[in-house]
Short mmCIF file of C-alpha atoms and ligand atoms in Angstrom, two decimals:
data_model
loop_
_atom_site.label_atom_id
_atom_site.label_comp_id
_atom_site.label_asym_id
_atom_site.label_seq_id
_atom_site.Cartn_x
_atom_site.Cartn_y
_atom_site.Cartn_z
CA MET A 1 -2.70 -23.45 -0.53
CA ASN A 2 0.96 -23.46 0.58
CA SER A 3 1.69 -26.82 -0.98
CA GLU A 4 0.13 -25.74 -4.27
CA ILE A 5 2.28 -22.62 -4.33
CA ASP A 6 5.33 -24.67 -3.45
CA THR A 7 4.77 -26.78 -6.54
CA LEU A 8 4.47 -23.67 -8.74
CA LEU A 9 7.50 -21.72 -7.53
CA PRO A 10 10.16 -24.07 -8.97
CA GLN A 11 8.58 -23.42 -12.39
CA VAL A 12 9.18 -19.64 -12.36
CA ARG A 13 12.23 -17.47 -12.82
CA GLN A 14 13.63 -16.24 -9.50
CA PRO A 15 11.30 -18.01 -7.08
CA SER A 16 13.12 -16.19 -4.25
CA ARG A 17 10.96 -13.17 -5.17
CA TYR A 18 7.96 -14.95 -3.70
CA GLY A 19 9.37 -16.94 -0.79
CA GLY A 20 9.11 -14.30 1.93
CA ASN A 21 12.28 -15.53 3.60
CA GLU A 22 14.36 -12.34 3.59
CA LEU A 23 16.56 -11.44 6.53
CA HIS A 24 14.49 -9.55 9.16
CA VAL A 25 11.17 -10.64 7.70
CA VAL A 26 8.35 -10.60 10.25
CA LYS A 27 6.04 -13.59 10.54
CA LYS A 28 3.19 -13.79 13.04
CA GLU A 29 0.63 -16.42 13.81
CA TRP A 30 -2.48 -15.62 11.76
CA ASP A 31 -4.85 -15.98 14.70
CA SER A 32 -2.67 -14.09 17.17
CA VAL A 33 -3.52 -10.62 15.83
CA ALA A 34 -6.67 -8.50 15.72
CA LEU A 35 -6.06 -6.93 12.32
CA ARG A 36 -4.20 -8.11 9.23
CA MET A 37 -2.84 -5.82 6.57
CA VAL A 38 -1.08 -6.69 3.34
CA LEU A 39 1.09 -3.99 1.81
CA ALA A 40 1.28 -4.11 -1.97
CA PHE A 41 3.80 -2.51 -4.27
CA PRO A 42 2.32 -2.62 -7.78
CA ASP A 43 5.46 -3.61 -9.64
CA LEU A 44 8.01 -6.40 -9.67
CA TYR A 45 9.70 -7.50 -6.45
CA GLU A 46 13.05 -6.01 -7.49
CA LEU A 47 11.48 -2.55 -7.71
CA GLY A 48 9.20 -2.88 -4.72
CA MET A 49 11.95 -4.08 -2.42
CA SER A 50 13.90 -0.94 -3.34
CA HIS A 51 11.08 1.24 -2.00
CA GLN A 52 11.75 2.70 1.43
CA GLY A 53 8.19 3.76 2.20
CA LEU A 54 6.73 0.27 2.16
CA GLN A 55 9.43 -1.01 4.52
CA ILE A 56 8.82 1.88 6.94
CA LEU A 57 5.10 1.06 7.16
CA TYR A 58 5.85 -2.68 7.35
CA HIS A 59 7.94 -2.26 10.48
CA ILE A 60 5.66 0.32 12.12
CA VAL A 61 2.63 -1.96 11.82
CA ASN A 62 4.50 -5.09 12.82
CA ALA A 63 5.89 -3.37 15.93
CA ARG A 64 2.32 -3.53 17.29
CA GLU A 65 1.61 -6.85 18.92
CA ASN A 66 -2.03 -6.98 17.79
CA LEU A 67 -1.35 -6.09 14.14
CA VAL A 68 0.43 -7.78 11.28
CA ALA A 69 1.63 -6.39 7.96
CA GLU A 70 2.65 -8.76 5.20
CA ARG A 71 3.76 -7.93 1.64
CA VAL A 72 2.81 -8.64 -1.93
CA TYR A 73 4.32 -7.43 -5.20
CA THR A 74 3.03 -7.74 -8.75
CA PRO A 75 4.09 -11.21 -9.88
CA ASP A 76 6.11 -11.53 -13.07
CA ARG A 77 4.27 -12.87 -16.11
CA ASP A 78 5.36 -16.46 -15.54
CA LEU A 79 3.83 -16.68 -12.07
CA GLU A 80 0.81 -14.65 -13.14
CA GLU A 81 0.10 -17.15 -15.92
CA LEU A 82 0.55 -20.10 -13.56
CA LEU A 83 -1.77 -18.59 -10.96
CA ARG A 84 -4.42 -18.04 -13.60
CA ALA A 85 -3.95 -21.50 -15.11
CA HIS A 86 -4.25 -23.21 -11.71
CA HIS A 87 -7.05 -20.90 -10.50
CA LEU A 88 -4.98 -19.87 -7.49
CA PRO A 89 -5.34 -16.44 -5.87
CA LEU A 90 -2.52 -13.96 -5.38
CA PHE A 91 -0.85 -14.64 -2.04
CA SER A 92 1.16 -12.71 0.52
CA LEU A 93 4.87 -13.47 0.84
CA GLU A 94 5.04 -14.08 4.58
CA SER A 95 2.14 -16.47 5.21
CA GLN A 96 1.22 -17.35 1.62
CA ARG A 97 -2.36 -16.45 2.52
CA PRO A 98 -4.70 -15.17 -0.22
CA VAL A 99 -4.64 -11.38 -0.40
CA ALA A 100 -8.44 -11.40 -0.13
CA ASP A 101 -8.18 -12.90 3.39
CA PHE A 102 -6.67 -9.71 4.85
CA ASP A 103 -8.61 -6.87 6.46
CA ILE A 104 -6.73 -4.15 4.57
CA LEU A 105 -4.96 -4.18 1.22
CA GLY A 106 -2.66 -1.14 1.25
CA ILE A 107 -1.39 -0.25 -2.21
CA THR A 108 1.49 2.15 -2.82
CA LEU A 109 0.98 4.57 -5.73
CA PRO A 110 4.59 5.28 -6.72
CA TYR A 111 4.20 6.27 -10.40
CA GLU A 112 1.45 6.25 -13.01
CA LEU A 113 3.07 3.63 -15.25
CA CYS A 114 2.25 0.93 -12.70
CA TYR A 115 -1.49 1.70 -12.57
CA THR A 116 -2.36 -1.30 -14.73
CA ASN A 117 -0.47 -3.46 -12.22
CA ILE A 118 -2.92 -2.32 -9.55
CA LEU A 119 -5.69 -3.89 -11.61
CA THR A 120 -3.58 -7.02 -12.06
CA ILE A 121 -3.20 -7.31 -8.28
CA LEU A 122 -6.93 -6.80 -7.70
CA GLU A 123 -7.86 -9.28 -10.41
CA LEU A 124 -5.40 -11.97 -9.27
CA ALA A 125 -6.63 -11.46 -5.69
CA GLY A 126 -10.20 -12.08 -6.85
CA LEU A 127 -11.37 -8.62 -5.80
CA PRO A 128 -13.82 -6.47 -7.79
CA PHE A 129 -11.98 -3.55 -9.38
CA ARG A 130 -14.28 -0.79 -8.22
CA SER A 131 -14.88 0.17 -4.61
CA ALA A 132 -18.62 0.39 -5.29
CA ASP A 133 -18.67 -3.30 -6.24
CA ARG A 134 -16.88 -4.53 -3.12
CA THR A 135 -18.64 -5.55 0.08
CA ALA A 136 -17.81 -6.13 3.74
CA ALA A 137 -16.54 -9.56 2.69
CA HIS A 138 -13.62 -7.92 0.88
CA PRO A 139 -10.56 -6.20 2.31
CA LEU A 140 -10.56 -2.42 2.39
CA VAL A 141 -8.37 -1.22 -0.47
CA ILE A 142 -6.41 1.83 0.67
CA GLY A 143 -3.88 3.75 -1.42
CA GLY A 144 -1.05 6.08 -0.53
CA GLY A 145 2.27 7.36 -1.81
CA PRO A 146 3.36 10.07 -4.27
CA CYS A 147 0.49 9.62 -6.75
CA ALA A 148 -2.08 9.95 -3.97
CA PHE A 149 -1.74 13.70 -4.55
CA HIS A 150 -3.55 13.42 -7.89
CA PRO A 151 -5.72 10.37 -7.24
CA GLU A 152 -8.72 10.83 -9.53
CA PRO A 153 -7.58 8.53 -12.39
CA VAL A 154 -7.58 5.60 -9.94
CA ALA A 155 -9.98 6.88 -7.28
CA ASP A 156 -12.83 4.52 -8.23
CA PHE A 157 -10.64 1.50 -7.43
CA PHE A 158 -9.91 2.61 -3.86
CA ASP A 159 -12.02 2.72 -0.74
CA ALA A 160 -9.75 5.35 0.77
CA ILE A 161 -6.52 7.12 -0.14
CA LEU A 162 -4.02 8.64 2.29
CA LEU A 163 -2.47 11.94 1.24
CA GLY A 164 0.89 12.58 2.83
CA ASP A 165 3.12 10.89 5.38
CA GLY A 166 1.97 7.48 6.55
CA GLU A 167 3.94 6.84 9.75
CA GLU A 168 1.22 8.00 12.14
CA ALA A 169 -1.79 7.64 9.88
CA VAL A 170 -1.22 3.94 9.15
CA LEU A 171 -1.71 3.09 12.82
CA GLU A 172 -4.79 5.31 13.05
CA ILE A 173 -6.22 3.58 9.99
CA CYS A 174 -5.50 0.14 11.45
CA GLU A 175 -7.08 1.13 14.75
CA ALA A 176 -10.19 2.52 13.02
CA VAL A 177 -10.65 -0.66 10.99
CA ARG A 178 -9.93 -2.88 14.00
CA ALA A 179 -12.50 -1.03 16.15
CA ALA A 180 -15.08 -1.19 13.37
CA LYS A 181 -14.41 -4.89 12.88
CA GLU A 182 -14.73 -5.57 16.60
CA SER A 183 -18.07 -3.80 16.83
CA GLY A 184 -19.36 -5.39 13.63
CA GLU A 185 -19.85 -2.12 11.76
CA GLY A 186 -20.78 -2.07 8.10
CA ARG A 187 -18.63 -0.83 5.27
CA GLN A 188 -20.12 2.66 5.20
CA ALA A 189 -19.46 3.15 8.91
CA VAL A 190 -15.84 2.06 8.43
CA LEU A 191 -15.43 4.59 5.63
CA GLU A 192 -16.88 7.31 7.84
CA ARG A 193 -14.37 6.42 10.54
CA LEU A 194 -11.55 6.59 7.99
CA SER A 195 -12.73 9.94 6.62
CA ARG A 196 -12.25 11.47 10.07
CA ILE A 197 -8.54 10.63 10.05
CA GLU A 198 -6.42 13.57 8.94
CA GLY A 199 -5.09 12.98 5.42
CA VAL A 200 -7.61 10.32 4.41
CA TYR A 201 -9.62 10.91 1.24
CA VAL A 202 -12.65 8.66 0.74
CA PRO A 203 -13.49 8.94 -2.98
CA SER A 204 -17.10 7.79 -2.58
CA PHE A 205 -17.73 10.82 -0.34
CA PHE A 206 -16.98 13.16 -3.23
CA GLU A 207 -18.07 13.60 -6.83
CA PRO A 208 -15.58 15.03 -9.33
CA ARG A 209 -17.03 17.46 -11.86
CA TYR A 210 -15.75 17.82 -15.44
CA ASP A 211 -16.70 20.11 -18.30
CA ASP A 212 -17.77 18.80 -21.71
CA GLY A 213 -14.15 18.57 -22.79
CA GLY A 214 -13.20 16.45 -19.80
CA LYS A 215 -11.45 19.26 -17.95
CA PHE A 216 -11.57 18.85 -14.18
CA LEU A 217 -13.70 21.57 -12.59
CA GLY A 218 -13.70 20.62 -8.94
CA MET A 219 -15.25 18.32 -6.36
CA ARG A 220 -18.75 18.17 -4.96
CA THR A 221 -18.96 16.92 -1.40
CA LEU A 222 -21.45 14.09 -0.92
CA SER A 223 -20.60 13.24 2.69
CA GLY A 224 -18.31 14.54 5.43
CA ASN A 225 -16.88 18.03 5.76
CA GLY A 226 -15.42 18.13 2.26
CA LEU A 227 -11.92 18.92 3.39
CA VAL A 228 -8.88 16.63 3.16
CA ARG A 229 -5.63 17.97 4.57
CA ARG A 230 -2.31 16.43 3.65
CA ARG A 231 -0.86 14.45 6.52
CA ILE A 232 2.54 15.75 7.62
CA LEU A 233 4.92 14.00 10.00
CA ALA A 234 6.24 16.99 11.90
CA ASP A 235 9.46 15.41 13.07
CA LEU A 236 11.53 12.63 11.55
CA GLU A 237 13.38 12.00 14.80
CA GLY A 238 12.20 8.76 16.32
CA ALA A 239 10.67 7.54 13.07
CA SER A 240 11.49 4.00 12.09
CA ILE A 241 15.14 4.40 11.03
CA GLU A 242 16.14 1.98 13.77
CA GLN A 243 14.16 -0.85 12.23
CA PRO A 244 16.20 -3.67 10.73
CA PRO A 245 15.98 -3.51 6.92
CA LEU A 246 14.57 -6.38 4.93
CA VAL A 247 17.55 -7.93 3.15
CA PRO A 248 16.51 -9.75 -0.04
CA LEU A 249 17.90 -13.09 -1.16
CA THR A 250 18.07 -11.96 -4.76
CA ARG A 251 19.51 -8.89 -6.49
CA ILE A 252 17.15 -5.92 -6.46
CA VAL A 253 17.28 -2.61 -8.35
CA HIS A 254 18.63 -0.58 -5.42
CA ASP A 255 20.93 -3.26 -4.08
CA ARG A 256 22.16 -1.27 -1.12
CA LEU A 257 21.18 -0.09 2.35
CA GLY A 258 18.81 2.85 2.25
CA LEU A 259 18.70 5.28 5.19
CA GLU A 260 16.35 8.24 5.21
CA ILE A 261 18.41 11.11 6.62
CA ALA A 262 15.95 13.79 5.48
CA ARG A 263 12.59 14.20 3.78
CA GLY A 264 11.89 17.00 1.34
CA CYS A 265 14.33 19.19 -0.55
CA THR A 266 15.57 22.71 0.13
CA ARG A 267 15.77 23.67 -3.56
CA GLY A 268 12.04 23.72 -4.38
CA CYS A 269 12.28 23.35 -8.18
CA ARG A 270 8.76 23.95 -9.46
CA PHE A 271 8.78 21.01 -11.88
CA CYS A 272 9.79 18.47 -9.23
CA GLN A 273 7.13 16.28 -7.65
CA ALA A 274 9.34 15.22 -4.72
CA GLY A 275 10.35 18.83 -4.05
CA MET A 276 6.67 19.81 -3.75
CA ILE A 277 4.90 16.91 -2.07
CA TYR A 278 7.45 16.30 0.67
CA ARG A 279 7.44 19.87 1.96
CA PRO A 280 8.47 21.06 4.51
CA VAL A 281 12.05 19.85 4.61
CA ARG A 282 12.72 17.73 7.66
CA GLU A 283 16.11 16.42 8.69
CA ARG A 284 17.39 13.95 11.23
CA THR A 285 20.08 14.90 13.71
CA PRO A 286 23.36 13.43 12.32
S1 SF4 B 301 14.70 18.55 -8.76
FE1 SF4 B 301 13.56 18.16 -6.85
S2 SF4 B 301 14.93 16.95 -5.57
FE2 SF4 B 301 16.18 17.88 -7.20
S3 SF4 B 301 16.94 19.81 -6.33
FE3 SF4 B 301 15.01 20.33 -7.38
S4 SF4 B 301 13.41 20.14 -5.79
FE4 SF4 B 301 15.23 19.10 -5.02
#
């Protein structure tokens, strides 16, 4: 597949978006790890590379010798059209492997306007849109990020969704999937493992209820204990600030070094999503 991609990239604008050759990029031998994850940001490279959360998870997973995290962003229209015309699947940046070859496809939910890009990623990857239509042959599709706090509009597309901070949970999710893979467990057993991780919402274990006008009434529990608590990283000290940042070879939207010195906001404006979902305020020692 690599040679086919190499022939396509000179035909698109800014092929450096898709090369996976940034400074501090992590590349591992495909067969040297027990579990492979591809982290997707459902928007263009220039926006996705400006997102701190994906880079934090990227380095946390790659710090584990037996795990690998690669990246994928929504391709621009020119590459999307070429992939469709040549019947090529969406590929990860680092190894240029098809997204469908990974064990986990982790999709950030940063804002609602990119929801259609989630479907573009799934379609280009050759994955059925709905969780109910996917099988053990497909990667687990797991969401997270700010919009995970109101997940129902996209819940049917995800096998699981993480509510809250991902630093600790991402490793627990990887370990659960790795253990299930090693013991040959089926998809339902994997989902049950995931549902026991604090912060993980498995949509197929719940049934949303609406009134005749479409107003949300609540959830009916189909499986599990029916309770999902937001995952909170108690202390930012020691989190992945020391990791070397990925430095792109093209200009991105936030073309600067981002350092997370605090999470949350002391002001608590009621209209502000960030002020609410990142509570409590946590700061690093200067
Ligand atoms: S709008 Fe949000 S981030 Fe800004 S001060 Fe208010 S709570 Fe903080």
